[in-house]
Amino acid sequence: MVTNYLYALTHMLDITGRMSRRAYWYFLLMVLALSCVAISVDSAVLLSALTDGTPELKIGTITMTFGALHALPIFSASFRRLHDIGKSGFWIVLNLVPFVGSLILFSWYARPSALASVHGEAPRERLSRPNWADRTQF
């Protein structure tokens, strides 16, 4: 899981190629876990500042910094994931359509990798073991 996270961070400027379903979801899971840590630290800082009576407090500084630092890696990982299922990365603009666009993208991100694509060969993980979602049609 950590290797997928580090891979996505080191390739944050690369929107070419593909990213497997497993690597993508492990990356997002790690971002979610670290976001929870950042929120917890911000909450602890806020609570300690309120008990000390500090009038000026920057609420959510760590969380906002974490989000700003991870916006580009999440964008590029999503772009590469769309390439992996055979779609153009520019389909990511569906996020601009409230609710429906995100649901469509979520279902696409859950699809198995396409075997042949103009963006390169399928990730090797696809060949390692079958998955129930490989047998379903979305």
Short mmCIF file of C-alpha atoms in Angstrom, two decimals, residues 14-127:
data_model
loop_
_atom_site.label_atom_id
_atom_site.label_comp_id
_atom_site.label_asym_id
_atom_site.label_seq_id
_atom_site.Cartn_x
_atom_site.Cartn_y
_atom_site.Cartn_z
CA ASP A 14 3.17 12.12 -15.34
CA ILE A 15 -0.29 11.87 -16.89
CA THR A 16 0.79 9.35 -19.52
CA GLY A 17 0.67 5.62 -19.08
CA ARG A 18 -1.60 3.53 -16.93
CA MET A 19 -2.35 2.85 -13.27
CA SER A 20 -3.88 -0.44 -12.18
CA ARG A 21 -7.11 -0.61 -10.25
CA ARG A 22 -5.39 -2.00 -7.16
CA ALA A 23 -2.64 0.64 -7.17
CA TYR A 24 -5.21 3.42 -7.63
CA TRP A 25 -7.47 2.34 -4.77
CA TYR A 26 -4.55 1.65 -2.42
CA PHE A 27 -3.23 5.13 -3.18
CA LEU A 28 -6.61 6.69 -2.39
CA LEU A 29 -6.92 4.59 0.77
CA MET A 30 -3.54 5.85 1.96
CA VAL A 31 -4.53 9.46 1.17
CA LEU A 32 -7.74 8.95 3.14
CA ALA A 33 -5.86 7.53 6.13
CA LEU A 34 -3.34 10.37 6.10
CA SER A 35 -6.19 12.89 5.76
CA CYS A 36 -7.74 11.47 8.91
CA VAL A 37 -4.41 11.88 10.69
CA ALA A 38 -4.15 15.50 9.50
CA ILE A 39 -7.70 16.23 10.65
CA SER A 40 -6.97 14.64 14.03
CA VAL A 41 -3.83 16.71 14.49
CA ASP A 42 -5.73 19.86 13.53
CA SER A 43 -8.48 18.98 16.01
CA ALA A 44 -5.95 18.38 18.79
CA VAL A 45 -4.24 21.71 18.06
CA LEU A 46 -7.61 23.48 18.06
CA LEU A 47 -8.63 21.86 21.33
CA SER A 48 -5.36 22.74 23.05
CA ALA A 49 -5.53 26.32 21.75
CA LEU A 50 -9.10 26.73 23.02
CA THR A 51 -8.14 25.53 26.48
CA ASP A 52 -5.16 27.92 26.55
CA GLY A 53 -7.33 30.85 25.50
CA THR A 54 -5.35 31.69 22.36
CA PRO A 55 -7.54 34.18 20.44
CA GLU A 56 -5.91 33.89 17.00
CA LEU A 57 -5.90 30.40 15.62
CA LYS A 58 -5.53 29.07 12.11
CA ILE A 59 -8.13 26.34 11.88
CA GLY A 60 -7.34 23.45 9.55
CA THR A 61 -3.88 24.57 8.48
CA ILE A 62 -2.43 21.06 8.39
CA THR A 63 -5.48 19.63 6.62
CA MET A 64 -5.51 22.38 3.99
CA THR A 65 -1.78 21.96 3.39
CA PHE A 66 -2.19 18.21 3.06
CA GLY A 67 -5.04 18.68 0.58
CA ALA A 68 -3.09 21.19 -1.49
CA LEU A 69 -0.05 18.92 -1.62
CA HIS A 70 -2.10 15.90 -2.71
CA ALA A 71 -4.38 17.56 -5.29
CA LEU A 72 -1.95 17.08 -8.17
CA PRO A 73 -1.06 13.43 -7.35
CA ILE A 74 -4.76 12.54 -7.09
CA PHE A 75 -5.46 14.28 -10.40
CA SER A 76 -2.64 12.50 -12.24
CA ALA A 77 -3.49 9.12 -10.68
CA SER A 78 -7.11 9.54 -11.80
CA PHE A 79 -5.92 10.51 -15.28
CA ARG A 80 -3.75 7.36 -15.50
CA ARG A 81 -6.57 5.20 -14.12
CA LEU A 82 -8.87 6.41 -16.90
CA HIS A 83 -6.15 5.51 -19.39
CA ASP A 84 -6.03 2.03 -17.88
CA ILE A 85 -9.69 1.33 -18.64
CA GLY A 86 -9.33 2.60 -22.20
CA LYS A 87 -10.81 6.08 -21.72
CA SER A 88 -9.24 9.44 -22.43
CA GLY A 89 -7.93 11.15 -19.32
CA PHE A 90 -9.93 14.23 -20.18
CA TRP A 91 -13.07 12.45 -19.01
CA ILE A 92 -12.00 13.68 -15.59
CA VAL A 93 -13.94 16.88 -16.33
CA LEU A 94 -17.05 14.85 -15.44
CA ASN A 95 -16.23 15.84 -11.87
CA LEU A 96 -17.63 19.25 -12.77
CA VAL A 97 -21.11 17.73 -13.17
CA PRO A 98 -22.53 17.61 -9.65
CA PHE A 99 -23.11 14.14 -8.19
CA VAL A 100 -23.79 12.33 -11.49
CA GLY A 101 -20.32 12.96 -12.92
CA SER A 102 -18.65 11.66 -9.78
CA LEU A 103 -20.82 8.53 -9.80
CA ILE A 104 -19.93 7.80 -13.41
CA LEU A 105 -16.23 8.27 -12.72
CA PHE A 106 -16.45 6.12 -9.59
CA SER A 107 -17.96 3.26 -11.60
CA TRP A 108 -15.26 3.66 -14.26
CA TYR A 109 -12.48 3.64 -11.66
CA ALA A 110 -13.86 0.32 -10.36
CA ARG A 111 -13.66 -1.34 -13.79
CA PRO A 112 -10.99 -3.90 -14.54
CA SER A 113 -8.04 -2.93 -16.70
CA ALA A 114 -8.45 -3.04 -20.46
CA LEU A 115 -6.07 -5.54 -22.03
CA ALA A 116 -5.16 -3.43 -25.03
CA SER A 117 -4.88 0.32 -24.96
CA VAL A 118 -3.07 3.10 -26.79
CA HIS A 119 -1.59 4.07 -23.43
CA GLY A 120 0.56 0.97 -23.02
CA GLU A 121 0.28 -2.62 -21.91
CA ALA A 122 -1.97 -3.77 -19.09
CA PRO A 123 -0.43 -3.66 -15.62
CA ARG A 124 1.01 -7.01 -14.54
CA GLU A 125 -1.33 -7.24 -11.54
CA ARG A 126 -4.17 -8.06 -13.91
CA LEU A 127 -2.49 -11.30 -14.85
#
